[in-house]
Tab-separated table of C-alpha atoms in Angstrom:
chain	number	residue	atom	x	y	z
A	642	MET	CA	0.000	0.000	0.000
A	643	SER	CA	1.109	3.555	-0.648
A	644	SER	CA	2.267	5.591	2.354
A	645	ARG	CA	1.244	8.822	0.564
A	646	THR	CA	-2.484	8.121	0.447
A	647	LEU	CA	-3.685	9.618	3.746
A	648	PRO	CA	-3.396	13.353	2.866
A	649	LEU	CA	-5.324	12.874	-0.384
A	650	LEU	CA	-8.017	10.847	1.369
A	651	PHE	CA	-8.350	13.461	4.100
A	652	ILE	CA	-8.479	16.476	1.761
A	653	ASN	CA	-11.033	14.906	-0.576
A	654	LEU	CA	-13.284	13.658	2.224
A	655	GLY	CA	-12.953	17.057	3.891
A	656	GLY	CA	-13.965	18.804	0.679
A	657	GLU	CA	-17.050	16.593	0.353
A	658	MET	CA	-17.920	17.260	3.994
A	659	LEU	CA	-17.846	21.013	3.369
A	660	TYR	CA	-20.030	20.687	0.250
A	661	ILE	CA	-22.662	18.751	2.211
A	662	LEU	CA	-22.601	21.049	5.236
A	663	ASP	CA	-22.861	24.135	3.030
A	664	GLN	CA	-25.929	22.615	1.344
A	665	ARG	CA	-27.566	21.759	4.668
A	666	LEU	CA	-26.833	25.142	6.243
A	667	ARG	CA	-28.524	26.833	3.289
A	668	ALA	CA	-31.445	24.392	3.291
A	669	GLN	CA	-32.093	25.017	6.995
A	670	ASN	CA	-31.895	28.813	6.524
A	671	ILE	CA	-29.099	29.190	9.055
A	672	PRO	CA	-28.138	32.891	9.309
A	673	ALA	CA	-25.326	33.754	6.937
A	674	ASP	CA	-22.953	34.910	9.688
A	675	LYS	CA	-23.328	31.658	11.642
A	676	ALA	CA	-23.009	29.518	8.512
A	677	LYS	CA	-19.846	31.363	7.497
A	678	LYS	CA	-18.379	30.933	10.969
A	679	VAL	CA	-18.984	27.187	10.803
A	680	MET	CA	-17.224	26.869	7.454
A	681	ASN	CA	-14.337	29.117	8.497
A	682	ASP	CA	-13.769	27.285	11.788
A	683	ILE	CA	-13.806	23.840	10.188
A	684	ILE	CA	-11.452	24.869	7.371
A	685	SER	CA	-9.113	26.617	9.788
A	686	THR	CA	-8.951	23.437	11.877
A	687	MET	CA	-8.496	21.213	8.815
A	688	PHE	CA	-5.510	23.223	7.625
A	689	ASN	CA	-3.872	23.777	10.996
A	690	LYS	CA	-0.111	23.530	10.487
A	691	LYS	CA	0.596	21.093	13.337
A	692	PHE	CA	-2.202	18.849	12.179
A	693	LEU	CA	-1.054	18.861	8.546
A	694	ASP	CA	2.565	18.223	9.540
A	695	GLU	CA	1.412	14.946	11.095
A	696	LEU	CA	-0.944	14.205	8.221
A	697	PHE	CA	1.715	14.570	5.511
A	698	LYS	CA	4.238	12.266	7.191
A	699	PRO	CA	4.533	9.057	5.125
A	700	GLN	CA	2.280	6.530	6.868
A	701	GLU	CA	-0.271	3.854	6.137
A	702	LEU	CA	-3.991	4.608	6.081
A	703	TYR	CA	-5.940	4.572	9.323
A	704	SER	CA	-8.958	2.314	9.663
A	705	LYS	CA	-12.420	3.620	8.811
A	706	LYS	CA	-13.167	3.866	12.532
A	707	ALA	CA	-10.096	5.937	13.307
A	708	LEU	CA	-10.632	8.246	10.336
A	709	ARG	CA	-14.267	8.701	11.361
A	710	THR	CA	-13.023	9.874	14.773
A	711	VAL	CA	-10.942	12.606	13.139
A	712	PHE	CA	-13.862	13.836	11.020
A	713	ASP	CA	-16.220	13.773	13.994
A	714	ARG	CA	-13.783	16.094	15.739
A	715	LEU	CA	-13.587	18.342	12.680
A	716	ALA	CA	-17.357	18.529	12.185
A	717	HIS	CA	-17.696	19.829	15.747
A	718	ALA	CA	-14.863	22.356	15.484
A	719	SER	CA	-17.342	25.249	15.504
A	720	ILE	CA	-20.702	26.217	16.991
A	721	MET	CA	-22.553	23.640	14.877
A	722	ARG	CA	-23.686	20.372	16.448
A	723	LEU	CA	-24.638	17.085	14.803
A	724	ASN	CA	-26.459	14.215	16.452
A	725	GLN	CA	-24.929	10.800	15.891
A	726	ALA	CA	-27.402	9.815	13.145
A	727	SER	CA	-26.656	13.003	11.199
A	728	MET	CA	-22.910	12.505	11.694
A	729	ASP	CA	-23.255	8.929	10.434
A	730	LYS	CA	-25.102	10.147	7.359
A	731	LEU	CA	-22.584	12.914	6.733
A	732	TYR	CA	-19.683	10.454	6.835
A	733	ASP	CA	-21.524	7.980	4.590
A	734	LEU	CA	-22.167	10.673	1.973
A	735	MET	CA	-18.570	11.892	2.102
A	736	THR	CA	-17.091	8.455	1.623
A	737	MET	CA	-19.459	7.289	-1.112
A	738	ALA	CA	-18.987	10.496	-3.125
A	739	PHE	CA	-15.204	10.217	-3.068
A	740	LYS	CA	-15.332	6.475	-3.767
A	741	TYR	CA	-17.281	7.220	-6.949
A	742	GLN	CA	-14.760	9.863	-7.960
A	743	VAL	CA	-11.837	7.465	-7.481
A	744	LEU	CA	-13.606	4.840	-9.595
A	745	LEU	CA	-14.249	7.346	-12.383
A	746	CYS	CA	-10.715	8.755	-12.611
A	747	PRO	CA	-9.515	7.997	-16.175
A	748	ARG	CA	-5.960	7.499	-14.903
A	749	PRO	CA	-4.579	7.203	-11.347
A	750	LYS	CA	-2.810	10.589	-11.456
A	751	ASP	CA	-6.180	12.290	-11.976
A	752	ILE	CA	-6.865	11.680	-8.283
A	753	LEU	CA	-4.595	14.674	-7.722
A	754	LEU	CA	-6.774	16.779	-10.045
A	755	VAL	CA	-9.823	15.710	-8.019
A	756	SER	CA	-7.967	16.818	-4.895
A	757	PHE	CA	-7.210	20.191	-6.490
A	758	ASN	CA	-10.885	20.639	-7.366
A	759	HIS	CA	-11.714	20.149	-3.702
A	760	MET	CA	-8.917	22.528	-2.714
A	761	ASP	CA	-10.178	25.143	-5.187
A	762	ALA	CA	-13.648	24.953	-3.626
A	763	ILE	CA	-12.253	25.148	-0.093
A	764	LYS	CA	-10.241	28.212	-1.081
A	765	GLU	CA	-13.402	29.840	-2.415
A	766	PHE	CA	-15.143	29.297	0.939
A	767	VAL	CA	-12.455	31.328	2.775
A	768	LYS	CA	-11.445	33.794	0.055
A	769	ASP	CA	-12.237	36.753	2.366
A	770	ILE	CA	-10.241	35.437	5.346
A	771	PRO	CA	-6.519	36.066	4.652
A	772	CYS	CA	-5.152	34.059	7.593
A	773	ILE	CA	-7.091	30.902	6.652
A	774	LEU	CA	-6.385	31.476	2.963
A	775	THR	CA	-2.675	31.385	3.762
A	776	GLN	CA	-3.116	28.011	5.462
A	777	VAL	CA	-4.867	26.635	2.369
A	778	ASP	CA	-2.210	28.017	0.018
A	779	GLU	CA	0.540	26.365	2.066
A	780	THR	CA	-1.245	23.041	1.662
A	781	TYR	CA	-1.443	23.617	-2.101
A	782	GLN	CA	2.323	23.994	-2.114
A	783	GLN	CA	2.790	20.793	-0.127
A	784	LEU	CA	0.552	18.856	-2.516
A	785	ILE	CA	2.420	20.195	-5.555
A	786	GLN	CA	5.827	19.531	-4.024
A	787	ILE	CA	5.044	15.986	-2.863
A	788	TYR	CA	2.681	14.607	-5.492
A	789	THR	CA	3.309	16.187	-8.895
A	790	ASN	CA	6.603	14.347	-9.323
A	791	LEU	CA	5.346	10.914	-8.261
A	792	SER	CA	5.516	8.172	-10.871
A	793	SER	CA	2.495	6.596	-12.543
A	794	GLY	CA	3.204	3.454	-10.537
A	795	GLU	CA	3.024	5.363	-7.249
A	796	PHE	CA	-0.303	6.915	-8.230
A	797	GLN	CA	-1.569	3.457	-9.146
A	798	LEU	CA	-0.625	2.294	-5.643
A	799	ILE	CA	-2.477	5.279	-4.167
A	800	ARG	CA	-5.575	4.469	-6.218
A	801	GLN	CA	-5.481	0.803	-5.231
A	802	THR	CA	-5.038	1.741	-1.563
A	803	LEU	CA	-8.098	3.998	-1.750
A	804	LEU	CA	-10.187	1.331	-3.495
A	805	ILE	CA	-9.226	-1.227	-0.849
A	806	PHE	CA	-10.280	1.270	1.819
A	807	PHE	CA	-13.699	1.766	0.157
A	808	GLN	CA	-14.305	-1.747	-1.161
A	809	ASP	CA	-16.857	-2.853	1.465
A	810	MET	CA	-18.801	0.402	1.551
A	811	HIS	CA	-22.022	0.136	-0.490
A	812	ILE	CA	-24.315	2.827	0.936
A	813	ARG	CA	-27.042	3.836	-1.508
A	814	VAL	CA	-27.207	7.586	-2.200
A	815	SER	CA	-30.335	9.168	-3.693
A	816	ILE	CA	-28.476	11.391	-6.189
A	817	PHE	CA	-26.521	8.433	-7.547
A	818	LEU	CA	-29.650	6.273	-7.740
A	819	LYS	CA	-31.608	8.975	-9.589
A	820	ASP	CA	-28.757	9.478	-12.044
A	821	LYS	CA	-28.604	5.685	-12.522
A	822	VAL	CA	-24.922	5.546	-11.667
A	823	GLN	CA	-25.579	3.316	-8.667
A	824	ASN	CA	-27.465	0.029	-8.497
A	825	SER	CA	-29.988	-0.899	-5.825
A	826	ASN	CA	-27.303	-2.960	-4.069
A	827	GLY	CA	-25.143	0.151	-3.621
A	828	ARG	CA	-22.557	-0.745	-6.260
A	829	PHE	CA	-21.584	1.858	-8.836
A	830	VAL	CA	-22.232	1.603	-12.572
A	831	LEU	CA	-19.118	2.603	-14.503
A	832	PRO	CA	-19.505	4.090	-18.008
A	833	THR	CA	-18.166	2.300	-21.072
A	834	SER	CA	-17.923	5.509	-23.098
A	835	GLY	CA	-16.482	8.989	-22.835
A	836	PRO	CA	-12.984	10.497	-22.962
A	837	VAL	CA	-10.030	8.158	-22.673
A	838	PRO	CA	-7.172	8.980	-20.274
A	839	TYR	CA	-4.958	11.851	-21.346
A	840	GLY	CA	-2.012	10.601	-23.393
A	841	THR	CA	-3.762	7.455	-24.627
A	842	GLN	CA	-5.475	6.688	-27.907
A	843	VAL	CA	-9.113	5.829	-28.550
A	844	PRO	CA	-9.404	2.005	-28.675
A	845	GLY	CA	-10.264	0.410	-32.015
A	846	LEU	CA	-6.947	-0.087	-33.790
A	847	ILE	CA	-4.450	-2.967	-33.659
A	848	ARG	CA	-1.026	-2.273	-35.190
A	849	MET	CA	1.383	-5.064	-36.137
A	850	PHE	CA	5.175	-4.588	-36.052
A	851	ASN	CA	7.994	-6.742	-37.346
A	852	CYS	CA	11.139	-7.679	-35.456
A	853	THR	CA	12.845	-4.408	-36.426
A	854	GLY	CA	9.993	-2.297	-35.028
A	855	LYS	CA	8.529	-1.313	-38.373
A	856	GLU	CA	4.740	-1.226	-38.639
A	857	VAL	CA	3.601	-3.789	-41.182
A	858	SER	CA	-0.200	-3.851	-40.880
A	859	ARG	CA	-3.253	-2.414	-39.143
A	860	LEU	CA	-6.527	-3.981	-38.081
A	861	GLN	CA	-9.670	-2.085	-37.075
A	862	PHE	CA	-12.085	-3.515	-34.508
A	863	SER	CA	-15.283	-2.374	-32.792
A	864	ASN	CA	-14.526	-1.023	-29.330
A	865	GLY	CA	-18.081	-1.444	-28.035
A	866	GLY	CA	-18.349	2.133	-26.766
A	867	ASN	CA	-18.424	5.772	-27.750
A	868	TYR	CA	-14.933	6.992	-26.871
A	869	ASN	CA	-13.198	10.256	-27.621
A	870	ALA	CA	-9.689	11.559	-27.050
A	871	ALA	CA	-8.937	13.833	-24.089
A	872	ILE	CA	-8.596	17.431	-25.319
A	873	ARG	CA	-5.908	18.465	-22.849
A	874	GLU	CA	-4.439	17.582	-19.495
A	875	GLY	CA	-5.722	19.261	-16.346
A	876	SER	CA	-3.504	21.805	-14.604
A	877	PHE	CA	-1.489	20.724	-11.561
A	878	GLU	CA	-0.661	24.320	-10.611
A	879	ILE	CA	-2.321	26.368	-7.844
A	880	PHE	CA	-4.314	28.256	-10.473
A	881	GLY	CA	-5.487	26.492	-13.591
A	882	ASP	CA	-8.184	24.544	-15.384
A	883	ARG	CA	-8.478	21.072	-13.848
A	884	VAL	CA	-10.509	19.944	-16.901
A	885	THR	CA	-12.198	17.157	-14.924
A	886	LYS	CA	-15.443	17.885	-13.060
A	887	LEU	CA	-14.728	15.144	-10.526
A	888	GLY	CA	-14.356	16.715	-7.089
A	889	THR	CA	-16.610	19.691	-7.811
A	890	ASN	CA	-19.819	20.352	-5.879
A	891	MET	CA	-22.714	18.106	-6.941
A	892	TYR	CA	-25.080	19.285	-4.194
A	893	SER	CA	-27.571	22.127	-4.105
A	894	VAL	CA	-30.450	23.204	-1.895
A	895	SER	CA	-32.862	22.245	-4.669
A	896	ARG	CA	-31.260	18.822	-5.035
A	897	PRO	CA	-31.157	17.250	-1.570
A	898	VAL	CA	-29.264	14.043	-0.987
A	899	GLU	CA	-30.300	11.028	1.070
A	900	THR	CA	-28.713	7.746	2.054
A	901	LEU	CA	-30.601	4.469	2.240
A	902	MET	CA	-29.265	2.051	4.810
A	903	SER	CA	-31.010	-0.977	3.324
A	904	GLY	CA	-28.592	-0.820	0.437
A	905	THR	CA	-25.784	-2.459	2.401
A	906	SER	CA	-24.803	-5.857	1.139
A	907	THR	CA	-24.442	-9.141	2.990
A	908	ASN	CA	-20.769	-9.120	2.150
A	909	SER	CA	-20.221	-5.875	4.059
A	910	ALA	CA	-21.968	-7.345	7.096
A	911	GLN	CA	-19.760	-10.416	6.975
A	912	HIS	CA	-16.679	-8.262	6.548
A	913	ALA	CA	-17.664	-6.193	9.575
A	914	LYS	CA	-17.934	-9.330	11.709
A	915	VAL	CA	-14.476	-10.405	10.603
A	916	ASN	CA	-13.134	-6.987	11.601
A	917	MET	CA	-14.357	-7.477	15.160
A	918	ALA	CA	-11.378	-9.793	15.730
A	919	PRO	CA	-8.574	-8.177	17.792
A	920	ASN	CA	-6.169	-6.246	15.619
A	921	PRO	CA	-2.529	-6.531	16.755
A	922	LEU	CA	-1.806	-3.182	15.071
A	923	ALA	CA	-4.616	-1.361	16.881
A	924	LYS	CA	-2.360	0.042	19.599
A	925	GLU	CA	0.102	1.467	17.083
A	926	GLU	CA	-2.728	2.967	15.076
A	927	LEU	CA	-4.115	4.618	18.217
A	928	ASN	CA	-0.721	6.133	18.961
A	929	LEU	CA	-0.551	7.517	15.421
A	930	LEU	CA	-4.090	8.798	15.745
A	931	ALA	CA	-3.211	10.456	19.041
A	932	ARG	CA	-0.345	12.344	17.442
A	933	LEU	CA	-2.537	13.359	14.510
A	934	MET	CA	-5.404	14.576	16.668
A	935	GLY	CA	-2.962	16.317	18.988
A	936	GLY	CA	-2.559	18.864	16.211
A	937	LEU	CA	-6.253	19.652	16.069
A	938	GLU	CA	-6.458	22.972	17.857
A	939	VAL	CA	-10.205	23.328	18.100
A	940	GLN	CA	-11.360	26.699	19.326
A	941	LYS	CA	-13.386	26.820	22.512
A	942	PRO	CA	-16.977	27.800	21.819
A	943	GLY	CA	-17.955	31.247	22.952
A	944	ASN	CA	-21.462	31.797	24.210
A	945	ALA	CA	-23.228	28.434	24.250
A	946	ASP	CA	-26.429	30.157	23.166
A	947	ASN	CA	-24.846	30.832	19.781
A	948	GLY	CA	-24.598	27.133	19.012
A	949	PHE	CA	-27.112	25.386	16.793
A	950	ARG	CA	-27.848	21.885	15.588
A	951	VAL	CA	-27.838	20.812	11.955
A	952	ASN	CA	-30.030	17.903	10.921
A	953	LEU	CA	-29.076	16.062	7.742
A	954	PHE	CA	-32.548	14.510	7.662
A	955	ALA	CA	-35.842	16.149	6.703
A	956	THR	CA	-37.239	15.912	10.240
A	957	ASP	CA	-36.086	15.060	13.760
A	958	GLU	CA	-38.260	11.939	13.608
A	959	GLU	CA	-36.399	10.693	10.525
A	960	GLU	CA	-33.094	11.348	12.260
A	961	GLU	CA	-34.170	9.363	15.325
A	962	GLU	CA	-35.458	6.505	13.184
A	963	ALA	CA	-32.177	6.390	11.246
A	964	PHE	CA	-30.226	6.207	14.495
A	965	ILE	CA	-32.335	3.299	15.780
A	966	SER	CA	-32.420	1.376	12.500
A	967	ARG	CA	-28.756	1.772	11.501
A	968	PRO	CA	-27.288	-1.688	10.762
A	969	ASP	CA	-24.662	-2.948	13.180
A	970	GLU	CA	-22.185	-3.513	10.359
A	971	LEU	CA	-22.096	0.243	9.734
A	972	SER	CA	-21.059	1.025	13.291
A	973	TYR	CA	-17.743	2.861	13.611
A	974	GLY	CA	-17.006	1.569	17.092
A	975	VAL	CA	-13.396	0.846	18.002
A	976	ILE	CA	-11.945	-2.189	19.771
A	977	LYS	CA	-11.163	-1.608	23.451
A	978	ILE	CA	-7.422	-1.916	23.990
A	979	GLN	CA	-5.102	-1.116	26.891
A	980	ALA	CA	-2.898	1.526	25.333
A	981	THR	CA	-2.155	3.464	28.512
A	982	GLN	CA	0.673	1.175	29.613
A	983	ASP	CA	3.100	2.900	27.283
A	984	GLN	CA	4.255	6.147	28.895
A	985	GLN	CA	4.684	8.067	25.682
A	986	ALA	CA	1.283	6.953	24.440
A	987	SER	CA	-0.203	7.923	27.801
A	988	ALA	CA	1.245	11.402	27.509
A	989	GLU	CA	-0.129	11.823	23.986
A	990	LEU	CA	-3.547	10.528	25.007
A	991	ALA	CA	-3.607	12.661	28.150
A	992	LYS	CA	-2.942	15.733	26.020
A	993	ILE	CA	-5.841	14.898	23.756
A	994	MET	CA	-8.138	14.008	26.656
A	995	GLY	CA	-7.436	17.464	28.042
A	996	GLU	CA	-8.339	19.066	24.735
A	997	PHE	CA	-11.570	17.100	24.581
A	998	SER	CA	-12.539	18.137	28.099
A	999	GLU	CA	-11.659	21.765	27.400
A	1000	SER	CA	-13.845	21.861	24.314
A	1001	GLY	CA	-16.978	21.689	26.464
A	1002	ASP	CA	-20.226	20.404	24.978
A	1003	GLN	CA	-18.885	20.352	21.457
A	1004	SER	CA	-20.296	17.000	20.455
A	1005	PRO	CA	-23.099	14.931	21.949
A	1006	ILE	CA	-20.940	11.883	21.341
A	1007	VAL	CA	-17.908	13.306	23.129
A	1008	SER	CA	-19.854	14.760	26.032
A	1009	SER	CA	-21.579	11.457	26.798
A	1010	LYS	CA	-18.461	9.310	26.626
A	1011	GLY	CA	-15.522	11.682	26.748
A	1012	ASP	CA	-13.521	10.356	29.697
A	1013	ASP	CA	-10.767	9.225	27.385
A	1014	LEU	CA	-10.042	8.793	23.705
A	1015	LEU	CA	-10.811	5.079	23.692
A	1016	ALA	CA	-14.187	5.548	25.350
A	1017	MET	CA	-15.066	8.294	22.907
A	1018	MET	CA	-14.124	6.111	19.967
A	1019	ASP	CA	-16.178	3.236	21.408
A	1020	GLY	CA	-19.159	5.565	21.492
A	1021	LEU	CA	-19.051	6.373	17.788
């Protein structure tokens, strides 16, 4: 697996999270000043220098449960609150949207263009806040410096690592179902037509060469699709035309998005049961997670009266029903392990526990089970 996958996964999931939250804030008629504060606070936390320094260190991907913990923390980095059912839905939508984008990338390197589309949108959200804009621009530079010179083989490893991460996730999403790009079992329908990857030719021609490398004959064949050549390559600079639409905002207030839990497959349930077995690497992952989350400098909320709750469902009743009916295999709970025996790990965890306690009633999940990081993760 590629050790350079985590930053791309985080940035793309974060971009999808911001798209969804922006849509919901508008749909619920949240005052513009509060909505803007939410977006600014989350983006500022996402692009915190200490946090990104840990994120960009070469390392293997975290588990879905650990990554969910990070995004739960991010989603509650401002005055907005999400109940567990809404947080579950938010994470499901984020992951399924990016999974589809990874599947559709014509070539592995285009994952970086998708990431830049998300970065472009994030930059637009904070274009009037110079200090946050600087944080985003610094991340652009890191992405360009680290990823633009990677080989095609390395990008193929990144793509395969992402697909392995997403392979058992088959949540049905209303937008995808309506557009007929997702089947009723939650699996995506990939097109057999459209532009071919940049730098490749439209299929339909076989060329024969002799032993000296000279072309001696050609044979045409039906390619079974409607393909066309890519016009140009997307820009990998801070400013430029990405060409691809993958990674741009597909949500709007007039086009709400829903998830349907019944779309999970039997295979995902079986896989979840297998994952309940003790993981010998869980302690090391927790230590890595502790260092990563130690960089999340979440601002303390001001006046508690300024806080508000966002519901990703149409009504509170639907939200409650979704919480009760959520399948066990979609739970993001984490195995209980004794990680406090290691002194260094204890110090890292103690630091984070202090930050969680200082953040007050930031998350209903954290406040109910926030005695330590493990308990909080068990409560997800």
